[in-house]
C-alpha cells in the first residue's frame, strides 16, 4: 500500500512535520525531530521533475510521498485533437529515452485496428531499432545510476557508446532521439545502404565496452556495499504495485513480453531472459547489464536473417524487377495496340515473361499497404497493444470511432506504475539509499506524467 | 637576538636595512611584519596552487573520462580558472532574508582561514617555510579541524535543509576521521622523536633512500590509514558526503554564490593541497630527493657522488661541472641555491603526485553512505591505527632505542626477533581485519532476500 | 484500406455497442459466467484481448474471481468518456497464463465506480489519474485526489465537454 493516508485536498501542508517544529520524537534517549525535505521538483537525482515529500529523522527516511504532474503535457488529450498521423511526432516525447517502443505500441494498435499487414523486413528493422534503443536506454540508466551513487566517469563512458548507437539511429531515421520513424504498416524509409554493416560494427564493439563497465562497477566494494541488500522487494510487492520490467525479473521471475507474448518476430530469434533472484538494487543492476548483451544477441540474429538483406542489394533487385515490369507493360501495350507495320507479340509470350519475373516478395517491402496518412481512418473499435519496453510493460489503449481522430488514447507507462513502489521501499532506509533505489527503478518522468 | 624564533634571513634582512633588531620593541614589530609578509606569501602561493589545481583537476577528470577538458581560454586552457574566478567575483551574492546573515558571512571565512594558516607550516625546503614550531604536528591537526566549524555554520546559517544535512555530515565525518589521522601521525612522531615538521622530514633522510621514508620504514599501515583519513578529512570522493551532489544538491554550500562560494571552493582545494603536503612531510620524505641520504657500498652518498661526477674539460684538464658553474657564474652559494631548487622541486612534485591520486580517485570511485563512512572509520581504521601504534611503539623502543637509523644496518642480527614480532603484529592485524571485513560482506551477501519463485 | 472503411455514424454510435449481433463469451468469460457471475460478453478487441462488461455491483466479485484465476497484475485503469456516461476500463494481466483481459464498467449517473484498490493495490495511482482527468469517482479508494493536475484545478480535462474556464488563469482573465 502506498503511504498516503486518507486526506482531503490541499493537505500537504497539514502533514505532520511539514513545518520544522513538529513531530518531535524520542529515540535512544535523544530528542529527535522529524524534518520534511522537499526533494525536487528540481534536484540532481530525481531524473526529471519529480517531487518527493520526504520526512526524515536524521538520515533515516520515515515517510515519503511522490508528487507528480510537473511534466504533464496532456498527451492523451492531444491525441483527441489531431489525426492519427499528426499525433505521431508527439509520441516521441512521451518517453524520450526509448521512444521507438512508444511508436511501436501506437502503430501496432492501429495496425490491429485497421488490419494492416506488415512485411517481415519492416518488423526486422523495427526490432533492430527497438533492441538498439533498449541498449541506449540501459546505457543511460547505467551512467546515471552510477552518477547517483557518486561515480562520475561511467556516465561519460556510457554516453560515448550511446552516441555511437544514436549515429545509427540518425542514419536510419534522421534524428538522434525523436525518431518518428514507424508508420502504419511499415516504416518511414528503408535502412540506408550499408546500415546493417554499420550496426554490426557497433554491436561487435559493445560487448567489450560492457566488459569494461562491469570491471569498473561489478566488484567495486563501494558499489556492492551500496547496492547489495538495499531496496529488497518481494515478488508479491511488485505485483501489488504493478511494477514490471527488469525490477520484476530481478526477483527471479522471467516475465518478459518478448518471451511470454511474442510480438513482432520475437518468436524467430533466440534469446534468454536474464533474471536474478535477490530482488535488490544489485540484482536489478545485473539484470539490466545482462539484458544489453541479450539485445546484442538478438540484433545479430536479425541482421543475419534480414529479409532482402542490405538495402543496396535490395535496390538493385528492385531496379531489375522494375525493368522487367516495364518491358512486360510495353509488350502488353503492344499486344493491344499493335502498330500498322508491326507484328503483334504473342500474348502467351508476354504471360511467360511475367511468370519469369515475379514481383518482389511482400516481406521485402518497407510498407505493407499504401496508406494515405492524412485521411487515415481505422474502423471503429479498440485495441490494447503492449510491448516490453526497457522499463517494463508499455501499453497503448486506443479507441477509434471511425473518424480520422482517435477517440481516446491511453498510455500505460511502465514508469508510472514502477514509481508507486518507491515510498514503501524507502521507508526505514537511509536518505542516500534513495539515490540507489530510485536509480535502480529507472524511472523516467515524462512517461509518468505524460 | 631572535627570541621570537623568526627566520634568520628575515631578521638579517632587517638588520641590513638599518633596524636595531636587538631592540625588543623592534622585535615585536618584526613579528608583525613577518606575519604580514607570511600571509601575503601564503595567499599568493595558495591561490597559485589552487588555480593550477582546479585546472589540473578538470584536465585529469577529462583524461579519465576521455574528454579534452578546458582548452579555450588561454593556451591549453591555462586561463580557464582565472576566467571562472573573475566570473565568480562578479556574480551576485545572493542572500535570502531567512538566512542568518552574520553566520552566513562568517562561515566561509572560518572555513578558509585555518587552511591558509596551515600553508605556513608546510616546509617546502629546509629554508622555505613559514614557521617551524616544536609542536607543529599537533597544531596542524588542531587547525585543520577548525574548518569543520565553518562547514557546520554554513549548513546552519543557510536555512536550507540540504545544507543542514551537509553540515551535520561534515561534523560527524570530521570527528570520525581525525582520530585515525592523528593516531597515524602519532606513530610518525613517536618514531621521529619530534613534532617539528622540519625534524620529521630530516629524520626520514636515511641510507635506504625512499625506503627509509616513513611510509615504508615505520609501517605501510600508518601510511594507508593516513592517506584514507586525509582524503576523508578534505571531503573528496569517495568521502564527499557533506556536499554529495546527487543527494544534497551541493551540501553545505548549496545556498552560497559569488565570492563566498569561491572562498569555499578555494579553501577546499587549498585544504587538499595542504593535506597532500602533510602526507608528503609525514610519510614521503618531505623535500628529500629520491637519492637523499642513499649510501653507496663503497662509501659516500649517492647524491654527493652524482654532483661531483659530471666532469667537463676546462683549460686542458677535467673539472667537476658544479665547481665550474660556481666559478663561472660568480655565485658564491650556487650549490646552496641549486640544493634549494632541487628540494622545492621534489616537494612540489611529490605533493602533486598525491593530488593527482586524489583526483584519480574522484574519477574512479562512487560515494559511500554515511553509516558506511562512520563504520569504516570506527570499526576498521581506528582499530587498525591502534594496532599500528602498538607495533610502532614496540619497534621504536625495542629496536632503535637511540633513535639512530644506522643501527638497523649495523646490527641486523639483533633485530631478527623484533622483526618477527613486528611482522606478526602488523600483518596479522591486517589479515584479521581484512578477514573480518570480507566476512561481514559475505554475511551481507548471504542474508540477501531469496524471492519466491513464480 | 483507410478509404474503404465505412463512414461512422457519429450521432448514435460509440465503439462499445458497435456490434450488430450478440457476442458469445470467450473462454474466460465463460468460465466466469459458469461461476455464477454476471457479465456481458463484449468480444475481443483488435489485438485479441478478451473484453468483459461488468456492472458496478458485480465488479468486485468478478475482480476477485479474476485475481484468483491468476490475473495478478493490474496494468492500467483508463477512464472513458462516452458523453452520456463515463466508463472505467481496467486492463489486467496474468503472469501465469500471460493473458490480458479488459474489464469495462459503466459508471452510473453519479460517475461512481467501485475501487479496485482492495484487490489490486496497484490500482491506487491509476484510479487517482482517472479521477483527476476524467472525473470518475472510485468508491472505496483510500486517497482519491488529483495526481497529475494541480490540486486546485477546476474540472476534469479529459472529458469531451471540458472547457478550460478557470478564471484564475491569466489567459482566461480578459
Short mmCIF file of C-alpha atoms in Angstrom, two decimals, chain B residues 140-370:
data_model
loop_
_atom_site.label_atom_id
_atom_site.label_comp_id
_atom_site.label_asym_id
_atom_site.label_seq_id
_atom_site.Cartn_x
_atom_site.Cartn_y
_atom_site.Cartn_z
CA UNK B 140 48.48 21.30 12.16
CA UNK B 141 45.63 18.98 13.07
CA UNK B 142 44.22 21.33 15.65
CA UNK B 143 43.95 23.96 12.95
CA UNK B 144 42.64 21.69 10.25
CA UNK B 145 39.70 20.70 12.42
CA UNK B 146 38.60 24.31 12.77
CA UNK B 147 37.49 24.29 9.15
CA UNK B 148 34.68 21.94 10.06
CA UNK B 149 33.11 24.65 12.19
CA UNK B 150 32.88 26.73 9.06
CA UNK B 151 31.05 23.95 7.29
CA UNK B 152 28.61 23.37 10.12
CA UNK B 153 27.99 27.09 10.39
CA UNK B 154 27.40 27.35 6.68
CA UNK B 155 24.95 24.49 6.88
CA UNK B 156 23.12 26.05 9.78
CA UNK B 157 23.09 29.63 8.59
CA UNK B 158 21.91 28.78 5.09
CA UNK B 159 18.36 27.98 6.21
CA UNK B 160 18.39 25.11 3.77
CA UNK B 161 17.74 21.52 4.75
CA UNK B 162 20.25 20.11 2.33
CA UNK B 163 22.87 22.47 3.73
CA UNK B 164 21.95 21.50 7.25
CA UNK B 165 22.33 17.81 6.46
CA UNK B 166 25.63 18.53 4.76
CA UNK B 167 26.90 20.48 7.74
CA UNK B 168 25.89 17.74 10.16
CA UNK B 169 27.51 15.12 7.99
CA UNK B 170 30.72 17.10 7.83
CA UNK B 171 30.84 17.35 11.62
CA UNK B 172 30.30 13.63 12.04
CA UNK B 173 32.85 12.87 9.38
CA UNK B 174 35.49 15.16 10.83
CA UNK B 175 35.08 13.67 14.29
CA UNK B 176 35.38 10.16 12.92
CA UNK B 177 38.32 10.62 10.65
CA UNK B 178 40.52 12.89 12.72
CA UNK B 179 41.15 10.10 15.19
CA UNK B 180 42.79 7.64 12.78
CA UNK B 181 44.52 10.56 11.12
CA UNK B 182 46.14 11.71 14.33
CA UNK B 183 46.84 8.16 15.50
CA UNK B 184 48.70 7.51 12.29
CA UNK B 185 50.74 10.64 12.71
CA UNK B 186 51.38 9.71 16.32
CA UNK B 187 53.33 6.75 15.03
CA UNK B 188 55.42 9.09 12.94
CA UNK B 189 56.00 11.43 15.84
CA UNK B 190 56.90 8.51 18.06
CA UNK B 191 59.47 7.46 15.56
CA UNK B 192 60.91 10.82 14.60
CA UNK B 193 61.07 11.87 18.22
CA UNK B 194 59.84 15.33 17.40
CA UNK B 195 56.69 17.14 16.47
CA UNK B 196 58.54 19.70 14.43
CA UNK B 197 57.74 19.08 10.81
CA UNK B 198 61.27 20.01 9.74
CA UNK B 199 62.75 17.46 12.13
CA UNK B 200 60.32 14.84 10.86
CA UNK B 201 61.45 15.47 7.30
CA UNK B 202 65.10 15.43 8.23
CA UNK B 203 64.66 12.24 10.22
CA UNK B 204 63.50 10.49 7.07
CA UNK B 205 66.82 11.02 5.32
CA UNK B 206 68.24 7.53 5.54
CA UNK B 207 70.59 5.12 3.87
CA UNK B 208 67.75 3.32 2.11
CA UNK B 209 66.59 6.35 0.20
CA UNK B 210 62.84 6.23 -0.48
CA UNK B 211 62.55 3.07 1.58
CA UNK B 212 63.72 4.89 4.66
CA UNK B 213 60.84 7.33 4.33
CA UNK B 214 58.21 6.61 6.89
CA UNK B 215 55.61 5.21 4.51
CA UNK B 216 57.72 2.07 4.43
CA UNK B 217 60.14 2.45 7.25
CA UNK B 218 57.66 2.60 10.10
CA UNK B 219 54.81 0.56 8.69
CA UNK B 220 52.84 0.87 5.47
CA UNK B 221 49.77 0.63 7.69
CA UNK B 222 50.20 4.07 9.14
CA UNK B 223 50.59 5.49 5.68
CA UNK B 224 47.48 3.78 4.35
CA UNK B 225 45.41 4.87 7.32
CA UNK B 226 46.69 8.41 6.96
CA UNK B 227 46.04 8.52 3.23
CA UNK B 228 42.46 7.32 3.57
CA UNK B 229 41.73 9.57 6.51
CA UNK B 230 43.25 12.59 4.85
CA UNK B 231 41.04 12.16 1.81
CA UNK B 232 38.08 11.90 4.16
CA UNK B 233 39.31 14.95 6.00
CA UNK B 234 39.24 17.11 2.90
CA UNK B 235 35.86 15.69 1.81
CA UNK B 236 36.84 14.26 -1.50
CA UNK B 237 35.16 11.36 -3.28
CA UNK B 238 34.58 8.69 -2.01
CA UNK B 239 34.08 10.64 1.21
CA UNK B 240 32.46 13.78 -0.17
CA UNK B 241 29.29 13.32 1.85
CA UNK B 242 28.95 16.91 3.08
CA UNK B 243 28.49 18.08 -0.49
CA UNK B 244 27.16 14.89 -2.01
CA UNK B 245 25.92 16.27 -5.27
CA UNK B 246 23.35 13.64 -6.14
CA UNK B 247 21.88 13.61 -2.64
CA UNK B 248 22.25 17.05 -1.09
CA UNK B 249 22.39 19.11 -4.29
CA UNK B 250 25.60 20.79 -3.18
CA UNK B 251 25.52 20.15 0.54
CA UNK B 252 26.65 22.84 2.92
CA UNK B 253 27.41 25.35 0.13
CA UNK B 254 24.10 24.98 -1.72
CA UNK B 255 23.00 28.49 -0.83
CA UNK B 256 26.29 30.18 -1.49
CA UNK B 257 27.05 32.11 -4.60
CA UNK B 258 29.55 34.60 -5.89
CA UNK B 259 32.69 35.25 -3.91
CA UNK B 260 31.50 33.40 -0.82
CA UNK B 261 31.15 30.26 -2.85
CA UNK B 262 34.53 30.95 -4.39
CA UNK B 263 36.00 31.07 -0.90
CA UNK B 264 34.63 27.62 -0.11
CA UNK B 265 35.89 26.39 -3.42
CA UNK B 266 39.31 27.90 -2.86
CA UNK B 267 39.57 26.58 0.66
CA UNK B 268 38.62 23.08 -0.40
CA UNK B 269 41.39 22.89 -2.92
CA UNK B 270 43.84 24.61 -0.61
CA UNK B 271 42.96 22.03 2.05
CA UNK B 272 43.61 19.26 -0.42
CA UNK B 273 46.98 20.80 -1.22
CA UNK B 274 47.91 21.10 2.44
CA UNK B 275 46.74 17.57 3.21
CA UNK B 276 48.83 16.19 0.38
CA UNK B 277 51.78 18.29 1.55
CA UNK B 278 51.37 16.83 5.04
CA UNK B 279 51.21 13.33 3.60
CA UNK B 280 54.50 14.03 1.88
CA UNK B 281 56.02 15.55 5.00
CA UNK B 282 54.98 12.76 7.32
CA UNK B 283 55.39 9.77 5.07
CA UNK B 284 57.14 10.61 1.86
CA UNK B 285 60.33 12.24 2.97
CA UNK B 286 59.24 15.83 2.52
CA UNK B 287 61.66 17.67 0.32
CA UNK B 288 64.21 14.86 0.32
CA UNK B 289 65.05 13.69 -3.14
CA UNK B 290 64.91 10.08 -4.14
CA UNK B 291 68.66 9.92 -3.69
CA UNK B 292 68.98 11.90 -0.49
CA UNK B 293 70.99 10.02 2.04
CA UNK B 294 71.32 6.89 -0.05
CA UNK B 295 74.54 5.22 0.97
CA UNK B 296 76.81 3.59 -1.54
CA UNK B 297 78.54 0.32 -0.65
CA UNK B 298 81.97 1.83 -1.33
CA UNK B 299 81.32 4.77 0.89
CA UNK B 300 79.92 8.24 0.44
CA UNK B 301 76.39 9.14 -0.54
CA UNK B 302 74.95 8.77 -3.98
CA UNK B 303 73.90 12.39 -4.05
CA UNK B 304 77.39 13.75 -3.43
CA UNK B 305 78.87 11.32 -5.88
CA UNK B 306 76.41 12.33 -8.57
CA UNK B 307 77.06 16.01 -8.05
CA UNK B 308 80.83 15.64 -8.25
CA UNK B 309 80.82 13.12 -11.07
CA UNK B 310 79.86 15.08 -14.20
CA UNK B 311 83.20 16.41 -15.39
CA UNK B 312 83.81 18.86 -18.13
CA UNK B 313 87.11 19.58 -19.88
CA UNK B 314 88.36 23.02 -18.87
CA UNK B 315 91.75 24.50 -19.66
CA UNK B 316 93.06 21.15 -20.73
CA UNK B 317 92.05 19.34 -17.57
CA UNK B 318 88.82 17.85 -16.25
CA UNK B 319 86.93 19.61 -13.50
CA UNK B 320 83.54 18.97 -11.90
CA UNK B 321 80.61 20.72 -13.56
CA UNK B 322 79.35 22.13 -10.30
CA UNK B 323 82.67 23.73 -9.48
CA UNK B 324 82.96 25.17 -12.95
CA UNK B 325 79.47 26.65 -12.79
CA UNK B 326 80.20 28.19 -9.44
CA UNK B 327 83.41 29.75 -10.72
CA UNK B 328 81.94 30.98 -13.97
CA UNK B 329 78.71 32.44 -12.65
CA UNK B 330 80.36 34.03 -9.65
CA UNK B 331 77.56 32.95 -7.38
CA UNK B 332 79.14 32.25 -4.03
CA UNK B 333 76.42 29.89 -2.76
CA UNK B 334 75.25 28.47 -6.03
CA UNK B 335 75.30 24.96 -4.70
CA UNK B 336 73.01 26.04 -1.88
CA UNK B 337 70.62 27.66 -4.33
CA UNK B 338 70.61 24.60 -6.54
CA UNK B 339 70.03 22.48 -3.49
CA UNK B 340 67.06 24.60 -2.53
CA UNK B 341 65.69 24.44 -6.04
CA UNK B 342 66.06 20.71 -6.09
CA UNK B 343 64.32 20.36 -2.76
CA UNK B 344 61.40 22.54 -3.63
CA UNK B 345 61.02 20.69 -6.94
CA UNK B 346 60.90 17.37 -5.16
CA UNK B 347 58.42 18.67 -2.63
CA UNK B 348 56.10 20.10 -5.23
CA UNK B 349 56.41 17.03 -7.41
CA UNK B 350 55.51 14.76 -4.54
CA UNK B 351 52.61 16.94 -3.45
CA UNK B 352 51.16 16.97 -6.93
CA UNK B 353 51.59 13.23 -7.19
CA UNK B 354 49.27 12.84 -4.23
CA UNK B 355 46.91 15.47 -5.56
CA UNK B 356 46.79 13.52 -8.78
CA UNK B 357 46.00 10.43 -6.78
CA UNK B 358 43.07 12.18 -5.12
CA UNK B 359 41.79 13.36 -8.50
CA UNK B 360 42.17 9.90 -9.91
CA UNK B 361 40.10 8.55 -7.04
CA UNK B 362 37.46 11.13 -7.79
CA UNK B 363 37.24 9.92 -11.34
CA UNK B 364 37.03 6.31 -10.27
CA UNK B 365 35.03 5.73 -7.14
CA UNK B 366 31.42 6.20 -6.11
CA UNK B 367 30.43 7.72 -2.82
CA UNK B 368 29.91 5.94 0.48
CA UNK B 369 26.82 6.17 2.62
CA UNK B 370 27.12 7.97 5.97
#
